[in-house]
Coordinates of C-alpha atoms and ligand atoms in Angstrom, one line a residue:
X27 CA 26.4 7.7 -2.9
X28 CA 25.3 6.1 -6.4
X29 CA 22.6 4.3 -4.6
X30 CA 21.2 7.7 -3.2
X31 CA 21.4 9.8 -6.4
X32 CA 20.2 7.0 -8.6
X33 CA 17.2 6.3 -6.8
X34 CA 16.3 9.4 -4.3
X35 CA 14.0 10.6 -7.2
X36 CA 12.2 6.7 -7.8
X37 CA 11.6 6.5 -4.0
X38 CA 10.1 9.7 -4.0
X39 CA 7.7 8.9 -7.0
X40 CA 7.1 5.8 -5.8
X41 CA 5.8 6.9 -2.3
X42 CA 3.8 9.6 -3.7
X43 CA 2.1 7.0 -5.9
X44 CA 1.6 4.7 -3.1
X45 CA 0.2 7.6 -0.7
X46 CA -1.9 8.5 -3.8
X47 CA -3.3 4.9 -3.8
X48 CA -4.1 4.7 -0.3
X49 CA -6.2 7.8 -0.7
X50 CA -8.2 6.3 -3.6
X51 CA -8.7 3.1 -1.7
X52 CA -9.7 5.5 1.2
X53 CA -12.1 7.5 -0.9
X54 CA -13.6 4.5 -2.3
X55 CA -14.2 2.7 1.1
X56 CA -16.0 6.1 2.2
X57 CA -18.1 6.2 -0.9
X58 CA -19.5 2.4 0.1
X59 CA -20.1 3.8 3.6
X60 CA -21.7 6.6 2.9
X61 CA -24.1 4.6 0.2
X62 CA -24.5 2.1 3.0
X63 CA -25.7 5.5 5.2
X64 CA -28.3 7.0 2.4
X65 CA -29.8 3.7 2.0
X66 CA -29.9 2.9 5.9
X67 CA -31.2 6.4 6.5
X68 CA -33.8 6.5 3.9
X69 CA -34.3 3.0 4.6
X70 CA -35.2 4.2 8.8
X71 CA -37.5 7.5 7.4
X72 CA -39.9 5.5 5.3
X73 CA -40.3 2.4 7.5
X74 CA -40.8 4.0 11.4
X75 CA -44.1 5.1 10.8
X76 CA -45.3 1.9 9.0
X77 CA -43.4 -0.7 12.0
X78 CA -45.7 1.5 14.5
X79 CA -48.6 1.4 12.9
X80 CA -48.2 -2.5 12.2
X81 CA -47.7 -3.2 15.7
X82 CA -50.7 -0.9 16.7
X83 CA -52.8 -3.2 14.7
X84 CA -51.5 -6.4 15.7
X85 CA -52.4 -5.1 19.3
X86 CA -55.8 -4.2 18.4
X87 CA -56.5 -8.1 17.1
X88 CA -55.0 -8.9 20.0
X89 CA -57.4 -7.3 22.4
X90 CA -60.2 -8.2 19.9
X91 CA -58.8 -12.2 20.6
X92 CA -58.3 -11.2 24.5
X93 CA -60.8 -13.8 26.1
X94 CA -60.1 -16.6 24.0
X95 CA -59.2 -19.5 24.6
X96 CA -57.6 -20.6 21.2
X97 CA -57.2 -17.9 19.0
X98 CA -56.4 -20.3 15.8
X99 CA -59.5 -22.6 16.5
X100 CA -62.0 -19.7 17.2
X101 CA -60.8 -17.4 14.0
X102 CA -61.1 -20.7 11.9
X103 CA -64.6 -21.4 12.9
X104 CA -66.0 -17.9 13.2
X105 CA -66.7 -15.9 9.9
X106 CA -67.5 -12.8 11.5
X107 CA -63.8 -12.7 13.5
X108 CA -62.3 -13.5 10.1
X109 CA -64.2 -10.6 8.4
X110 CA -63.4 -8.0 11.4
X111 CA -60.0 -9.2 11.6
X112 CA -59.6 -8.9 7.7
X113 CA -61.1 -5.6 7.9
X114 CA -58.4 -4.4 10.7
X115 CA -55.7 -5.5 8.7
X116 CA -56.7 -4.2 5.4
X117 CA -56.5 -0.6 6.6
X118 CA -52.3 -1.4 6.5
X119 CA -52.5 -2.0 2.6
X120 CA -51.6 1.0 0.6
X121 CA -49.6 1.4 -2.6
X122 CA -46.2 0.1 -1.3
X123 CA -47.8 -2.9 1.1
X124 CA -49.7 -5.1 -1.4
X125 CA -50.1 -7.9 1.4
X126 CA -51.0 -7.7 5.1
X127 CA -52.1 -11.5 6.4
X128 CA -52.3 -13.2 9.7
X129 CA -50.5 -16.7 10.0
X130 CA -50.1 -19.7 12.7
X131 CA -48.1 -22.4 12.7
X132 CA -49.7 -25.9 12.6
X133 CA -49.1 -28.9 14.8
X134 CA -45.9 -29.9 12.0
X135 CA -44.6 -26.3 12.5
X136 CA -45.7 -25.3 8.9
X137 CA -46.9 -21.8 8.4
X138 CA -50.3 -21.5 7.4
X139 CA -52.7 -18.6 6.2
X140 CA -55.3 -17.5 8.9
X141 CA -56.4 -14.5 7.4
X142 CA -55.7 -12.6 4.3
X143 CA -56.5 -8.8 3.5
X144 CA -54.5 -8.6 -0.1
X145 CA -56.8 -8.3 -3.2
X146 CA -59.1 -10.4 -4.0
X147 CA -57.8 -12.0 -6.8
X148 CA -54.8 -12.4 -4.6
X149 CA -56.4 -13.6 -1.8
X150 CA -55.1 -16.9 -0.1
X151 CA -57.7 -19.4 1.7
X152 CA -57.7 -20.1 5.3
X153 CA -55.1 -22.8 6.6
X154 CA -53.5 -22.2 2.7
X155 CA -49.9 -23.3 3.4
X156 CA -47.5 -20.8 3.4
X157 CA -43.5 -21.2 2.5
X158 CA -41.1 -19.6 4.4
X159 CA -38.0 -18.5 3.0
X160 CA -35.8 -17.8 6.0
X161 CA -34.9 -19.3 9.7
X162 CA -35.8 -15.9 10.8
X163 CA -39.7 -16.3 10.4
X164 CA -39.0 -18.8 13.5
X165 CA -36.9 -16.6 15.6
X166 CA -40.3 -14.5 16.3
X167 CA -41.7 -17.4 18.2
X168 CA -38.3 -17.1 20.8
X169 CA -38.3 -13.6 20.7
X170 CA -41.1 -12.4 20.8
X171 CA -40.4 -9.6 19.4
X172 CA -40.7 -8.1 15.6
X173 CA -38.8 -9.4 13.4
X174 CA -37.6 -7.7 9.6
X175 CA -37.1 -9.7 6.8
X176 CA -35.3 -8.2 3.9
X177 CA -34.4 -8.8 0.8
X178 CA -32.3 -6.8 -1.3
X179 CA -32.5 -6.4 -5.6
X180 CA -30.7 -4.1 -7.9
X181 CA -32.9 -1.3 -7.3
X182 CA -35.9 -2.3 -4.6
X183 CA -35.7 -3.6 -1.5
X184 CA -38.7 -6.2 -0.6
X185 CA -39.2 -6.5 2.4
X186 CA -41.8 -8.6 5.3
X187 CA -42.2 -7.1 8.5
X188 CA -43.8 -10.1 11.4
X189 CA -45.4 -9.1 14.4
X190 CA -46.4 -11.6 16.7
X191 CA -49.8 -11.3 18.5
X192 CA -49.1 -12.9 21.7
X193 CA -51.2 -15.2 24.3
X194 CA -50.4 -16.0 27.7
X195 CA -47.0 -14.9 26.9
X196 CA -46.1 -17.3 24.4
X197 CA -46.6 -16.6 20.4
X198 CA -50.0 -17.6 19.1
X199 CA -50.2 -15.8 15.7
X200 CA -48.0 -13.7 13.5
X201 CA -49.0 -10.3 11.7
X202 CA -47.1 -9.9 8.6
X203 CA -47.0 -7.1 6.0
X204 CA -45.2 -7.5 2.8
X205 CA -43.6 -4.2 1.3
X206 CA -41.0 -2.9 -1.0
X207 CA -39.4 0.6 -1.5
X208 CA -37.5 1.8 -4.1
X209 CA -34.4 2.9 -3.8
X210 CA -33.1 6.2 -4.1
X211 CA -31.9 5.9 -7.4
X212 CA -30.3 9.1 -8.6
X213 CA -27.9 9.2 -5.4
X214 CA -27.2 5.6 -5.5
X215 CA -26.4 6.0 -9.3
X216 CA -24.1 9.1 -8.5
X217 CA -22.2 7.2 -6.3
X218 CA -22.0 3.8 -8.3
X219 CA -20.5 5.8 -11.0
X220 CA -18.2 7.8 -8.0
X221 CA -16.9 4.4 -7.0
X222 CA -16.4 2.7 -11.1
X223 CA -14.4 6.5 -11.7
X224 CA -12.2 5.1 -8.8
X225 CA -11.8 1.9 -9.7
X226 CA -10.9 3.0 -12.9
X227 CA -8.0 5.7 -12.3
X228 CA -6.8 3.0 -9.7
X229 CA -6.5 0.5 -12.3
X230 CA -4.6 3.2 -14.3
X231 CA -2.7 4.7 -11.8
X232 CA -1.7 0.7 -10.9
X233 CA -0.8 0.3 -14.7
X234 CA 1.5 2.8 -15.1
X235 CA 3.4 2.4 -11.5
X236 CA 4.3 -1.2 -12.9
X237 CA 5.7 0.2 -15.8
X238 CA 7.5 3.4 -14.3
X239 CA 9.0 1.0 -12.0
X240 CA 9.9 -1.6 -14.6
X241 CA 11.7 1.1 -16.6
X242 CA 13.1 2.7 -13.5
X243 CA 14.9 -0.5 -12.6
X244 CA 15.9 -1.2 -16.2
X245 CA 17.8 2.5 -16.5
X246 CA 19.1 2.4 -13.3
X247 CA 20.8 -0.8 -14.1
X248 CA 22.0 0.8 -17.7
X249 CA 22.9 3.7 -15.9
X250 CA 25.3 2.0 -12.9
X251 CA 26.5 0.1 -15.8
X252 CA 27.8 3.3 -17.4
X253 CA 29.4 4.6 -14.5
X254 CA 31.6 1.5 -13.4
X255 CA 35.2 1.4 -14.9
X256 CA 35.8 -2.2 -16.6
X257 CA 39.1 -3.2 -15.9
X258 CA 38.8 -1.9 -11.9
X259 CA 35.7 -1.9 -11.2
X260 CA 35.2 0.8 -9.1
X261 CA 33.9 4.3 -10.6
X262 CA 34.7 6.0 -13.5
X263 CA 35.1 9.4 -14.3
X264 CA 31.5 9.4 -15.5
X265 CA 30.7 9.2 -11.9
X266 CA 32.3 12.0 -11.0
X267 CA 31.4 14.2 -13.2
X268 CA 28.1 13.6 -12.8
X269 CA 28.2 13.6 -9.0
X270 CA 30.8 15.9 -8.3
X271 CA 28.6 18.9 -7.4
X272 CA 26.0 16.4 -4.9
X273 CA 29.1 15.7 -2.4
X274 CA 28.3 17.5 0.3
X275 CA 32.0 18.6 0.7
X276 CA 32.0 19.4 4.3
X277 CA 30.9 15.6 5.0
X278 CA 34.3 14.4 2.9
X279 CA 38.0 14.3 2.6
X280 CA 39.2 14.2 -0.8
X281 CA 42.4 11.8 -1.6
X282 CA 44.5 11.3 -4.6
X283 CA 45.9 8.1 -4.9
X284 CA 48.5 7.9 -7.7
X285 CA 50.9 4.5 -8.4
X286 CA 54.3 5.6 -8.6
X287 CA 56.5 5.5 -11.8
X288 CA 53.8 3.4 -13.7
X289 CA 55.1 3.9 -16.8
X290 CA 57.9 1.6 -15.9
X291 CA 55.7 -1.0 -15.2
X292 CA 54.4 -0.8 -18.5
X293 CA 57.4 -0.6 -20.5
X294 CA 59.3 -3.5 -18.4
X295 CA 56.7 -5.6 -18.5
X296 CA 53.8 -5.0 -20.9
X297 CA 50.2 -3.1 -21.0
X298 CA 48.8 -6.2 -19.6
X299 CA 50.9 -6.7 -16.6
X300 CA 50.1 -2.6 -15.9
X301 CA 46.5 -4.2 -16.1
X302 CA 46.7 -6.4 -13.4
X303 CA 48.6 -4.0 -11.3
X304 CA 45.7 -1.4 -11.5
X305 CA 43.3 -4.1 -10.9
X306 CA 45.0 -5.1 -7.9
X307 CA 45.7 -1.8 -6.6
X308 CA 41.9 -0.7 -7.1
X309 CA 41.2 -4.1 -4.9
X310 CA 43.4 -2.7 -2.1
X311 CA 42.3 0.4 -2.2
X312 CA 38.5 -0.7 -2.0
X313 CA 39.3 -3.4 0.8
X314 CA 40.6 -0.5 2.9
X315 CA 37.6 1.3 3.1
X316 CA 33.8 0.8 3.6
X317 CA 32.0 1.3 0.3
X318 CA 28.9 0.7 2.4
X319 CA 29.9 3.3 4.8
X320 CA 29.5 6.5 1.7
X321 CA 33.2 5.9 0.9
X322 CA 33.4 6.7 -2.9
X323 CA 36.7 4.9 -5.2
X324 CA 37.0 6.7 -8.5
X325 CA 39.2 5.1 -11.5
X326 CA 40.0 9.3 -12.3
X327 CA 42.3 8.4 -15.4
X328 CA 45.2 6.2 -16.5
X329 CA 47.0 5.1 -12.5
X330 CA 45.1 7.7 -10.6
X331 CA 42.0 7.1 -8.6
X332 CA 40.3 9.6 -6.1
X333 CA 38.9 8.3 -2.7
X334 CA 35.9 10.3 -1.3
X335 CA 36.3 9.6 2.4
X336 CA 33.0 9.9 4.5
X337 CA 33.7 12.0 7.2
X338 CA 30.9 10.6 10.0
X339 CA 32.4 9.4 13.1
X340 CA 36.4 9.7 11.8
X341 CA 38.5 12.3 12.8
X342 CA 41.6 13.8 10.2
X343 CA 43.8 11.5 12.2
X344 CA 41.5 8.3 11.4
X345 CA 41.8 9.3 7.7
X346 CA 44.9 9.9 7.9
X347 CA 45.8 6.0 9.5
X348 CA 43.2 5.2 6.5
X349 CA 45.4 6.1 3.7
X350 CA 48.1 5.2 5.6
X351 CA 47.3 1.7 5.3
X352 CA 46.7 2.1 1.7
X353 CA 50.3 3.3 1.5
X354 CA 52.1 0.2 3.3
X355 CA 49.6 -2.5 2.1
X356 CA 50.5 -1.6 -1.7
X357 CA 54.0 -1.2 -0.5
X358 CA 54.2 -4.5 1.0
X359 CA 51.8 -6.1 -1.7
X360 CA 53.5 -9.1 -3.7
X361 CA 51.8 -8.2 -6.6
X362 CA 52.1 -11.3 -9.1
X363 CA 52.5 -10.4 -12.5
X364 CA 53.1 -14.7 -13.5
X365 CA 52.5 -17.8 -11.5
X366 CA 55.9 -17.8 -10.3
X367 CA 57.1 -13.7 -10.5
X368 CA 56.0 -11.0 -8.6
X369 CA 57.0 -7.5 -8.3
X370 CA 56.3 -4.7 -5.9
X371 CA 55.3 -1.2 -6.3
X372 CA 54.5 2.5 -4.4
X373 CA 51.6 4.9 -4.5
X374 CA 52.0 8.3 -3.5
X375 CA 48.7 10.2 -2.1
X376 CA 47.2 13.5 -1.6
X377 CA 44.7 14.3 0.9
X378 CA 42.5 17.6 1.1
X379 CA 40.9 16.8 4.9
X380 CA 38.6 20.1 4.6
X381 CA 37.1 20.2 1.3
X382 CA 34.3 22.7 2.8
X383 CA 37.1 25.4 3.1
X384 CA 36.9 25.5 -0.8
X385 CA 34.7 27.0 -3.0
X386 CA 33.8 24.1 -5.2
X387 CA 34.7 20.5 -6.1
X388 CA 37.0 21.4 -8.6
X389 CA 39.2 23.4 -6.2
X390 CA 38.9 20.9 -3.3
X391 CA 40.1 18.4 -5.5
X392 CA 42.9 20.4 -7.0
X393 CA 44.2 21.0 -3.4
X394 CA 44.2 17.5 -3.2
X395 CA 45.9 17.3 -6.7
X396 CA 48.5 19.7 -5.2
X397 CA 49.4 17.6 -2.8
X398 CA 50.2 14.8 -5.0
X399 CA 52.6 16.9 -6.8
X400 CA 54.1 17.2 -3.6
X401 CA 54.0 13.8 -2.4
X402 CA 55.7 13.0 -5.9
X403 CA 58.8 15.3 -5.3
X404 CA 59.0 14.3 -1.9
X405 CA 60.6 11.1 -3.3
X406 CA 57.0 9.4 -3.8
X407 CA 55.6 6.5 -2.0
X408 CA 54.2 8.8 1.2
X409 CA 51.1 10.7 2.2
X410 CA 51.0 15.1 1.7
X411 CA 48.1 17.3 3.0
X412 CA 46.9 20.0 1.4
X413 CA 47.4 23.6 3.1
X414 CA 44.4 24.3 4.9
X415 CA 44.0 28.0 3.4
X416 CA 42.2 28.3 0.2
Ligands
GH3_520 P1 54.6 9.1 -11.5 O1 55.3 8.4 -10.5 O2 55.1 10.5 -11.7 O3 53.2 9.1 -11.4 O4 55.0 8.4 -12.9 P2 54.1 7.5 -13.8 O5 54.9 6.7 -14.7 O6 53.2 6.7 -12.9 O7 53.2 8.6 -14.5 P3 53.0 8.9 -16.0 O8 51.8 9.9 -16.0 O9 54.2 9.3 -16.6 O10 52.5 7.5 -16.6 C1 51.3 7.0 -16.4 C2 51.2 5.7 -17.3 O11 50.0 5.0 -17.0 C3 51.2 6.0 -18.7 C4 50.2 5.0 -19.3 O12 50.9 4.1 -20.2 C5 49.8 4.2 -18.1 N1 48.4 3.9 -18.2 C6 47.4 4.7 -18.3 N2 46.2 4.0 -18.3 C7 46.5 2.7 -18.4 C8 45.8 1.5 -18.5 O13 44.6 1.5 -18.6 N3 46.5 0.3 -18.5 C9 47.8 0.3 -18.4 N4 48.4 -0.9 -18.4 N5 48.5 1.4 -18.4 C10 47.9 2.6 -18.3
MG521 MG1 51.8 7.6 -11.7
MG522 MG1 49.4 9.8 -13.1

């Protein structure tokens, strides 16, 4: 019962922050995605044109090179090919394709210029070596097919696009046009700051869940701490007061447990001897029930401790044999008040088995009170139930 009150209100903070969380690291994975979809959209729109086109030309050198039979030795030694070749190819350059060039690969499998249509001042000379700066500029010759190579900065993508011109079926030459395209900026800068916002809050958000938990835990231990009797410990009066009005009182029977003729006890044998009695008696008491089970043991004042009995799965009769046990095990209980002496003593109880038929806690529990007085008169040490009637 504790447990629940104490901490019903942490859980449910704690899995609203969590849920919270999870949306934010959902909302931030969606932002990636969808700048992952701008840029792979706008990235498709501005390219399809210019991949057709480039293969159209390559296919246009190709026919031109048709009824060759070396397409590398007779571009090398003929001038006019070079200049009708270069003039195909230049018609690709435009303000975003600086270079379009053809290149072969030589008998050590190093790429080397064939023909170039960039500027002039650009302009790289026949068989000019040419690095490479990826496997994939090799996985056109298996292929066969064209092949994108990209490479991404901060804000441009550069990027070389490689046809191969075919002969008999096998790669001969390779088409390439180098081009960049600027990103979108203003939508990729919306969501860059979209996704830092995130970040931030969940950093935040993470923060201050640490410390509402850290402080959580510390007043919940305060706060048990408070509500514990010392000598018995089992609850105090705190407890009750402060939980009387969350028992659910059609889920409980209410007992009064009271030691009989206490006083005695403390005037034969001293305040501290009366100590270890109640001590002892709050053990029994506790051992008889489960705590576990909802069953609630309250030190109510001086000798006198209330036992919220759980209902679930006991019948009056069960309760009845609970506090019936109590009864005879205190009763038979050598309770040792030195090494070698030991005394016995009676508790007399009260039980209220239908609580709900009350208006509130306080009248439950003075039914059960009621009883006690009658339990007391009846010469003590037994069990009296309250009158069902309110
Ligand atoms: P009855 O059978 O009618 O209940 O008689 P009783 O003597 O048990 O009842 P009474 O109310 O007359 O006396 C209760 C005694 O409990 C009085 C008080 O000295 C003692 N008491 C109360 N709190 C404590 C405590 O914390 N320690 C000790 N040792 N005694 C306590
Ligand atoms: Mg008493
Ligand atoms: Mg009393």
């Amino acid at each position: 019962m504790l447990k629940i009150n104490l901490f019903r209100n942490t859980k449910q903070k704690i899995t609203s922050s969590i849920f919270f969380v999870i949306f934010l690291i959902f909302s931030l994975y969606q932002i990636i995605q969808v700048e992952k979809k701008v840029t792979q959209d706008m990235f498709e729109i501005s390219t399809v044109d210019l991949f057709q086109i480039t293969q159209n030309n390559a296919a246009i050198i190709q026919k031109i090179l048709e009824n060759n039979d070396n397409y590398i030795q007779k571009i090398q030694k003929s001038l006019h090919l070079q200049n009708k070749i270069e003039e195909n190819i230049k018609l690709l350059i435009t303000n975003n394709i600086k270079y379009a060039y053809i290149l072969y690969k030589d008998k050590k499998d190093k790429f080397r210029f064939l023909v170039d249509a960039s500027a002039p001042n650009e302009k790289a000379f026949i068989n000019q070596k040419f690095d490479i700066d990826s496997p994939l500029w090799f996985k056109v010759y298996k292929t066969k097919k064209p092949q994108l190579i990209k490479h991404e900065y901060l804000k441009t993508l550069s990027l070389s696009y490689i046809v191969p011109i075919l002969k008999d079926d096998s790669v001969e030459l390779l088409l390439v046009i180098d081009f960049s395209l600027k990103k979108v900026e203003t939508i990729n800068d919306i969501i860059n700051l979209m996704k830092k916002g995130i970040i931030f809050i969940l950093l935040i958000i993470l923060i201050f869940s640490v410390i509402f938990i850290y402080q959580k835990i510390n007043y919940n231990k305060v706060k048990k701490s408070a509500f514990i009797d010392t000598l018995t410990n089992v609850y105090n009066r705190n407890y009750l007061q402060e939980n009387q009005d969350n028992f659910n009182l059609k889920e409980y029977a209410i007992a009064v447990i009271d030691i009989d003729h206490f006083k005695n006890v403390n005037d034969m044998y001293g305040h501290n001897v009366g100590d270890i009695i109640l001590r002892e008696t709050a053990k029994i008491i506790s051992n008889t029930i489960r705590i576990d089970n909802n069953d609630v043991v309250i030190r109510y004042g001086g000798e006198e401790f209330i036992m919220m009995i759980h209902k679930s799965q006991k019948n009056q009769e069960f309760i009845l044999k609970i506090l019936n046990r109590i009864l005879k095990t205190v009763e038979e209980n050598q309770f040792f008040i030195s090494p070698t002496k030991c005394i016995n003593i009676t508790v007399s109880i009260g039980v209220n088995l239908e609580p709900n038929k009350a208006q509130n806690f306080t009248s439950a529990f003075k039914k059960a009170d009621d009883a006690l007085y009658k339990a007391k008169n009846s010469g003590r040490n037994n069990i009296k139930v309250s009158l069902i009637q309110e």
